Amino acid sequence: MKSIISFVIRYIPRKYLQLVSHFFLRVLAVFYKGKQVQCNVCDHQFRKFLPYGRKARENALCPNCLALERHRLMWLFLQKETPFFTKKLKVLHVAPELCFIERMKALPNLEYITGDIESPLASVKMDVHQIPFEDESFDVVFCNHVMEHVDDDIRACKEINRVLKKDGWGIIQSPVYDLPETIEDKTVTDPAEKERLFGQRDHVRKYGNDYAVRLSLSGLKVQENLFVKSLDLETIKKYALPDQEIIFYCEKG
Ligand SMILES: [Zn+2]
């Protein structure tokens, strides 16, 4: 099971995977019946979550809504630390994650817009290097697991900063490794070499501990928020949260 999942994840982009895998996973969910873990995004309970990842992690993927550990953490962060579910907000969600789309769309307090360069899940076709909205259009921007794929991440962040309103904020997550500095080499085009250097066939850089500093070059104010450290072990276990994940909380600069 683990090796099938690793293979599929390696060669099929997640956004397409999400479209076809839903039915298959719902069937699998029957075998994961139980109450040991709970997905706080969709509120379903299971014996455990499905394994997920290139080197498959146990207890990661919700069979019902496809939320991963990081999605459950972000949802909880939004609930506990932000007015996302109550305040009237205009939201731009770049490269929207399937587990969030319908739930965010349904929130009556939000004007919710999704955008992506190629994902069939998004409502606006857009390039994050050139966001097709006026300055100061949005209260909130989410842009997760995008920056490691784009040509010019600083320019993309400048665009996010530009479209944020004066007191606007956002979350910009990417895979970050324990490296002193981000590794980037624009001359590398071979997918196998990209995988070796940057961790995945379609990544153009591998972020290190300078991620927040690097993103702030765009003008955004980027905070490293260790929200998960404020939670008790029982909560972390129940929702199977990533216990080291930093939330990169950004404000307009
Ligand atoms: Zn779920």
mmCIF file of C-alpha atoms and ligand atoms in Angstrom:
data_model
loop_
_atom_site.group_PDB
_atom_site.id
_atom_site.type_symbol
_atom_site.label_atom_id
_atom_site.label_comp_id
_atom_site.label_asym_id
_atom_site.label_seq_id
_atom_site.Cartn_x
_atom_site.Cartn_y
_atom_site.Cartn_z
ATOM 1 C CA MET A 1 0.000 0.000 0.000
ATOM 2 C CA LYS A 2 2.725 2.429 1.033
ATOM 3 C CA SER A 3 4.758 1.810 -2.121
ATOM 4 C CA ILE A 4 1.727 2.282 -4.404
ATOM 5 C CA ILE A 5 0.975 5.592 -2.690
ATOM 6 C CA SER A 6 4.618 6.721 -2.975
ATOM 7 C CA PHE A 7 4.698 5.892 -6.683
ATOM 8 C CA VAL A 8 1.444 7.654 -7.517
ATOM 9 C CA ILE A 9 2.431 10.772 -5.551
ATOM 10 C CA ARG A 10 5.775 10.919 -7.268
ATOM 11 C CA TYR A 11 4.466 10.992 -10.817
ATOM 12 C CA ILE A 12 0.988 12.497 -10.727
ATOM 13 C CA PRO A 13 0.639 16.147 -9.644
ATOM 14 C CA ARG A 14 -1.429 16.470 -6.491
ATOM 15 C CA LYS A 15 -4.059 18.709 -8.063
ATOM 16 C CA TYR A 16 -4.982 15.994 -10.604
ATOM 17 C CA LEU A 17 -4.635 13.270 -8.054
ATOM 18 C CA GLN A 18 -7.196 15.039 -5.915
ATOM 19 C CA LEU A 19 -9.809 14.848 -8.648
ATOM 20 C CA VAL A 20 -9.633 11.104 -9.253
ATOM 21 C CA SER A 21 -8.715 9.845 -5.831
ATOM 22 C CA HIS A 22 -11.805 10.964 -3.971
ATOM 23 C CA PHE A 23 -13.981 7.987 -4.821
ATOM 24 C CA PHE A 24 -11.185 5.479 -4.241
ATOM 25 C CA LEU A 25 -10.435 6.953 -0.829
ATOM 26 C CA ARG A 26 -14.071 6.896 0.263
ATOM 27 C CA VAL A 27 -14.085 3.151 -0.359
ATOM 28 C CA LEU A 28 -10.868 2.805 1.651
ATOM 29 C CA ALA A 29 -12.396 4.813 4.500
ATOM 30 C CA VAL A 30 -14.595 1.821 5.326
ATOM 31 C CA PHE A 31 -11.464 -0.072 6.366
ATOM 32 C CA TYR A 32 -10.340 2.819 8.539
ATOM 33 C CA LYS A 33 -13.519 2.931 10.592
ATOM 34 C CA GLY A 34 -12.852 3.915 14.196
ATOM 35 C CA LYS A 35 -12.655 6.815 16.610
ATOM 36 C CA GLN A 36 -8.957 7.074 17.457
ATOM 37 C CA VAL A 37 -8.260 10.098 15.257
ATOM 38 C CA GLN A 38 -10.421 12.959 14.053
ATOM 39 C CA CYS A 39 -10.076 15.225 11.059
ATOM 40 C CA ASN A 40 -10.863 18.710 12.322
ATOM 41 C CA VAL A 41 -11.381 19.958 8.750
ATOM 42 C CA CYS A 42 -14.311 17.638 7.903
ATOM 43 C CA ASP A 43 -15.041 16.354 11.449
ATOM 44 C CA HIS A 44 -14.937 12.685 10.432
ATOM 45 C CA GLN A 45 -13.366 10.125 12.761
ATOM 46 C CA PHE A 46 -11.207 7.136 11.849
ATOM 47 C CA ARG A 47 -9.118 4.328 13.302
ATOM 48 C CA LYS A 48 -6.147 6.171 11.813
ATOM 49 C CA PHE A 49 -5.401 8.332 8.777
ATOM 50 C CA LEU A 50 -3.970 6.940 5.555
ATOM 51 C CA PRO A 51 -0.243 6.919 4.869
ATOM 52 C CA TYR A 52 0.911 9.680 2.520
ATOM 53 C CA GLY A 53 4.097 11.091 1.047
ATOM 54 C CA ARG A 54 7.023 10.204 -1.201
ATOM 55 C CA LYS A 55 8.445 8.345 1.749
ATOM 56 C CA ALA A 56 5.019 7.517 3.074
ATOM 57 C CA ARG A 57 4.255 8.938 6.506
ATOM 58 C CA GLU A 58 1.841 6.894 8.608
ATOM 59 C CA ASN A 59 -1.354 8.496 9.854
ATOM 60 C CA ALA A 60 -1.371 11.475 7.482
ATOM 61 C CA LEU A 61 -4.207 11.709 4.927
ATOM 62 C CA CYS A 62 -7.909 12.026 5.783
ATOM 63 C CA PRO A 63 -9.782 9.462 3.653
ATOM 64 C CA ASN A 64 -12.858 11.676 3.615
ATOM 65 C CA CYS A 65 -11.643 15.169 2.676
ATOM 66 C CA LEU A 66 -7.961 14.537 1.762
ATOM 67 C CA ALA A 67 -6.661 16.910 4.433
ATOM 68 C CA LEU A 68 -3.061 16.267 5.464
ATOM 69 C CA GLU A 69 -1.422 17.055 8.802
ATOM 70 C CA ARG A 70 -0.525 20.580 7.658
ATOM 71 C CA HIS A 71 -4.079 21.297 6.472
ATOM 72 C CA ARG A 72 -5.530 20.246 9.812
ATOM 73 C CA LEU A 73 -2.974 22.472 11.560
ATOM 74 C CA MET A 74 -3.803 25.461 9.368
ATOM 75 C CA TRP A 75 -7.555 24.994 9.902
ATOM 76 C CA LEU A 76 -7.076 24.919 13.665
ATOM 77 C CA PHE A 77 -4.783 27.966 13.489
ATOM 78 C CA LEU A 78 -7.426 29.867 11.525
ATOM 79 C CA GLN A 79 -10.067 28.887 14.090
ATOM 80 C CA LYS A 80 -8.042 29.707 17.188
ATOM 81 C CA GLU A 81 -5.789 32.569 16.151
ATOM 82 C CA THR A 82 -7.626 34.549 13.450
ATOM 83 C CA PRO A 83 -11.090 36.035 12.757
ATOM 84 C CA PHE A 84 -11.312 33.976 9.556
ATOM 85 C CA PHE A 85 -14.612 32.283 10.408
ATOM 86 C CA THR A 86 -16.448 35.351 11.705
ATOM 87 C CA LYS A 87 -15.201 38.607 10.176
ATOM 88 C CA LYS A 88 -16.329 39.867 6.778
ATOM 89 C CA LEU A 89 -13.256 39.178 4.615
ATOM 90 C CA LYS A 90 -12.314 39.102 0.963
ATOM 91 C CA VAL A 91 -10.037 36.118 0.422
ATOM 92 C CA LEU A 92 -7.748 35.099 -2.439
ATOM 93 C CA HIS A 93 -6.755 31.447 -2.268
ATOM 94 C CA VAL A 94 -3.922 30.673 -4.680
ATOM 95 C CA ALA A 95 -3.571 27.003 -5.685
ATOM 96 C CA PRO A 96 -6.511 26.063 -3.455
ATOM 97 C CA GLU A 97 -6.376 22.783 -1.604
ATOM 98 C CA LEU A 98 -9.354 20.536 -2.311
ATOM 99 C CA CYS A 99 -10.053 19.918 1.365
ATOM 100 C CA PHE A 100 -10.601 23.657 1.922
ATOM 101 C CA ILE A 101 -12.428 24.844 -1.204
ATOM 102 C CA GLU A 102 -16.043 23.843 -0.511
ATOM 103 C CA ARG A 103 -15.770 24.577 3.203
ATOM 104 C CA MET A 104 -14.361 28.071 2.656
ATOM 105 C CA LYS A 105 -16.839 28.755 -0.157
ATOM 106 C CA ALA A 106 -19.664 27.927 2.226
ATOM 107 C CA LEU A 107 -18.602 30.445 4.893
ATOM 108 C CA PRO A 108 -21.162 33.272 4.716
ATOM 109 C CA ASN A 109 -18.719 35.901 6.023
ATOM 110 C CA LEU A 110 -16.254 35.412 3.138
ATOM 111 C CA GLU A 111 -15.995 36.682 -0.375
ATOM 112 C CA TYR A 112 -13.856 33.774 -1.509
ATOM 113 C CA ILE A 113 -11.882 33.711 -4.771
ATOM 114 C CA THR A 114 -9.645 30.851 -5.913
ATOM 115 C CA GLY A 115 -6.857 31.290 -8.469
ATOM 116 C CA ASP A 116 -4.282 29.087 -10.150
ATOM 117 C CA ILE A 117 -2.268 28.939 -13.345
ATOM 118 C CA GLU A 118 -3.468 25.456 -14.303
ATOM 119 C CA SER A 119 -5.523 23.789 -11.576
ATOM 120 C CA PRO A 120 -9.025 22.849 -12.695
ATOM 121 C CA LEU A 121 -10.118 23.448 -9.102
ATOM 122 C CA ALA A 122 -9.589 27.224 -9.241
ATOM 123 C CA SER A 123 -12.142 29.749 -10.485
ATOM 124 C CA VAL A 124 -9.666 32.354 -11.848
ATOM 125 C CA LYS A 125 -6.825 31.363 -14.162
ATOM 126 C CA MET A 126 -3.890 33.437 -12.968
ATOM 127 C CA ASP A 127 -0.128 33.573 -12.698
ATOM 128 C CA VAL A 128 1.041 34.422 -9.189
ATOM 129 C CA HIS A 129 3.869 36.512 -10.746
ATOM 130 C CA GLN A 130 1.166 38.822 -12.080
ATOM 131 C CA ILE A 131 -1.984 38.635 -9.976
ATOM 132 C CA PRO A 132 -4.905 40.027 -12.028
ATOM 133 C CA PHE A 133 -6.386 42.153 -9.225
ATOM 134 C CA GLU A 134 -6.066 45.782 -8.178
ATOM 135 C CA ASP A 135 -3.757 46.915 -5.370
ATOM 136 C CA GLU A 136 -5.203 46.359 -1.882
ATOM 137 C CA SER A 137 -8.056 44.088 -3.007
ATOM 138 C CA PHE A 138 -7.899 41.375 -0.350
ATOM 139 C CA ASP A 139 -8.056 41.009 3.423
ATOM 140 C CA VAL A 140 -6.500 37.549 3.272
ATOM 141 C CA VAL A 141 -4.302 35.628 0.816
ATOM 142 C CA PHE A 142 -3.402 31.935 1.125
ATOM 143 C CA CYS A 143 -0.658 30.556 -1.072
ATOM 144 C CA ASN A 144 0.574 27.170 0.093
ATOM 145 C CA HIS A 145 3.079 24.894 -1.587
ATOM 146 C CA VAL A 146 3.434 27.215 -4.561
ATOM 147 C CA MET A 147 6.656 29.166 -3.953
ATOM 148 C CA GLU A 148 8.918 26.118 -4.389
ATOM 149 C CA HIS A 149 7.500 25.748 -7.946
ATOM 150 C CA VAL A 150 7.595 29.315 -9.277
ATOM 151 C CA ASP A 151 10.375 31.038 -11.254
ATOM 152 C CA ASP A 152 10.591 34.118 -9.080
ATOM 153 C CA ASP A 153 9.292 33.588 -5.565
ATOM 154 C CA ILE A 154 10.185 37.122 -4.401
ATOM 155 C CA ARG A 155 8.184 38.644 -7.235
ATOM 156 C CA ALA A 156 5.238 36.356 -6.433
ATOM 157 C CA CYS A 157 5.385 37.526 -2.792
ATOM 158 C CA LYS A 158 5.578 41.156 -3.953
ATOM 159 C CA GLU A 159 2.366 40.539 -5.854
ATOM 160 C CA ILE A 160 0.705 39.074 -2.758
ATOM 161 C CA ASN A 161 1.884 42.089 -0.755
ATOM 162 C CA ARG A 162 0.507 44.416 -3.425
ATOM 163 C CA VAL A 163 -2.994 42.897 -3.491
ATOM 164 C CA LEU A 164 -3.287 42.755 0.308
ATOM 165 C CA LYS A 165 -5.238 45.555 1.981
ATOM 166 C CA LYS A 166 -3.488 47.719 4.577
ATOM 167 C CA ASP A 167 -4.312 45.430 7.502
ATOM 168 C CA GLY A 168 -4.346 42.333 5.310
ATOM 169 C CA TRP A 169 -2.662 39.072 6.213
ATOM 170 C CA GLY A 170 -1.923 35.698 4.741
ATOM 171 C CA ILE A 171 -0.310 32.316 5.066
ATOM 172 C CA ILE A 172 2.451 31.218 2.691
ATOM 173 C CA GLN A 173 3.620 27.669 3.422
ATOM 174 C CA SER A 174 6.298 25.736 1.530
ATOM 175 C CA PRO A 175 8.403 22.694 2.354
ATOM 176 C CA VAL A 176 11.287 24.025 4.459
ATOM 177 C CA TYR A 177 14.367 21.931 5.180
ATOM 178 C CA ASP A 178 16.898 22.214 7.943
ATOM 179 C CA LEU A 179 19.468 23.946 5.725
ATOM 180 C CA PRO A 180 21.320 27.158 6.552
ATOM 181 C CA GLU A 181 20.278 28.652 3.213
ATOM 182 C CA THR A 182 17.848 28.060 0.371
ATOM 183 C CA ILE A 183 19.312 26.083 -2.529
ATOM 184 C CA GLU A 184 18.421 27.415 -5.954
ATOM 185 C CA ASP A 185 19.956 26.796 -9.367
ATOM 186 C CA LYS A 186 18.059 28.088 -12.386
ATOM 187 C CA THR A 187 20.279 26.197 -14.820
ATOM 188 C CA VAL A 188 18.885 22.854 -13.636
ATOM 189 C CA THR A 189 16.079 21.699 -15.966
ATOM 190 C CA ASP A 190 16.257 17.909 -15.848
ATOM 191 C CA PRO A 191 13.415 16.596 -13.643
ATOM 192 C CA ALA A 192 15.567 13.841 -12.150
ATOM 193 C CA GLU A 193 18.244 16.372 -11.236
ATOM 194 C CA LYS A 194 15.603 18.705 -9.789
ATOM 195 C CA GLU A 195 14.365 15.841 -7.679
ATOM 196 C CA ARG A 196 17.883 15.119 -6.440
ATOM 197 C CA LEU A 197 18.660 18.748 -5.618
ATOM 198 C CA PHE A 198 15.307 20.223 -4.632
ATOM 199 C CA GLY A 199 13.364 17.198 -3.410
ATOM 200 C CA GLN A 200 10.754 16.902 -6.176
ATOM 201 C CA ARG A 201 10.674 16.739 -9.981
ATOM 202 C CA ASP A 202 8.787 20.017 -10.364
ATOM 203 C CA HIS A 203 10.510 22.053 -7.635
ATOM 204 C CA VAL A 204 12.901 24.837 -8.630
ATOM 205 C CA ARG A 205 14.422 25.440 -5.218
ATOM 206 C CA LYS A 206 14.791 23.877 -1.772
ATOM 207 C CA TYR A 207 14.029 26.261 1.053
ATOM 208 C CA GLY A 208 16.203 26.429 4.124
ATOM 209 C CA ASN A 209 15.984 28.223 7.451
ATOM 210 C CA ASP A 210 16.151 31.574 5.632
ATOM 211 C CA TYR A 211 12.638 31.047 4.201
ATOM 212 C CA ALA A 212 10.950 33.813 6.244
ATOM 213 C CA VAL A 213 13.832 36.245 5.677
ATOM 214 C CA ARG A 214 13.815 35.463 1.968
ATOM 215 C CA LEU A 215 10.059 36.024 1.619
ATOM 216 C CA SER A 216 10.373 39.327 3.508
ATOM 217 C CA LEU A 217 12.581 40.636 0.681
ATOM 218 C CA SER A 218 9.253 41.162 -1.096
ATOM 219 C CA GLY A 219 8.141 43.707 1.493
ATOM 220 C CA LEU A 220 5.810 41.283 3.294
ATOM 221 C CA LYS A 221 6.223 41.067 7.070
ATOM 222 C CA VAL A 222 6.726 37.358 7.683
ATOM 223 C CA GLN A 223 6.394 35.809 11.145
ATOM 224 C CA GLU A 224 7.410 32.285 12.054
ATOM 225 C CA ASN A 225 4.498 31.114 14.169
ATOM 226 C CA LEU A 226 4.989 27.922 16.185
ATOM 227 C CA PHE A 227 1.278 27.580 16.916
ATOM 228 C CA VAL A 228 1.496 23.793 17.291
ATOM 229 C CA LYS A 229 3.729 24.236 20.356
ATOM 230 C CA SER A 230 0.826 25.946 22.131
ATOM 231 C CA LEU A 231 -1.343 22.817 21.817
ATOM 232 C CA ASP A 232 -1.522 19.921 24.257
ATOM 233 C CA LEU A 233 -0.309 16.462 23.244
ATOM 234 C CA GLU A 234 -3.809 15.039 23.255
ATOM 235 C CA THR A 235 -4.963 17.527 20.602
ATOM 236 C CA ILE A 236 -1.846 16.930 18.492
ATOM 237 C CA LYS A 237 -2.469 13.188 18.652
ATOM 238 C CA LYS A 238 -6.222 13.320 18.077
ATOM 239 C CA TYR A 239 -5.861 15.432 14.910
ATOM 240 C CA ALA A 240 -2.477 13.911 13.935
ATOM 241 C CA LEU A 241 -0.855 17.336 13.580
ATOM 242 C CA PRO A 242 2.729 17.944 12.393
ATOM 243 C CA ASP A 243 4.545 18.729 15.635
ATOM 244 C CA GLN A 244 7.395 20.709 14.062
ATOM 245 C CA GLU A 245 5.549 22.706 11.388
ATOM 246 C CA ILE A 246 6.036 26.472 11.441
ATOM 247 C CA ILE A 247 3.145 28.572 10.160
ATOM 248 C CA PHE A 248 4.461 31.441 8.050
ATOM 249 C CA TYR A 249 2.011 34.189 8.894
ATOM 250 C CA CYS A 250 2.420 37.252 6.689
ATOM 251 C CA GLU A 251 1.177 40.807 6.992
ATOM 252 C CA LYS A 252 1.215 43.554 4.413
ATOM 253 C CA GLY A 253 4.447 45.484 4.655
HETATM 254 ZN ZN ZN B 1 -11.160 15.255 6.670
#
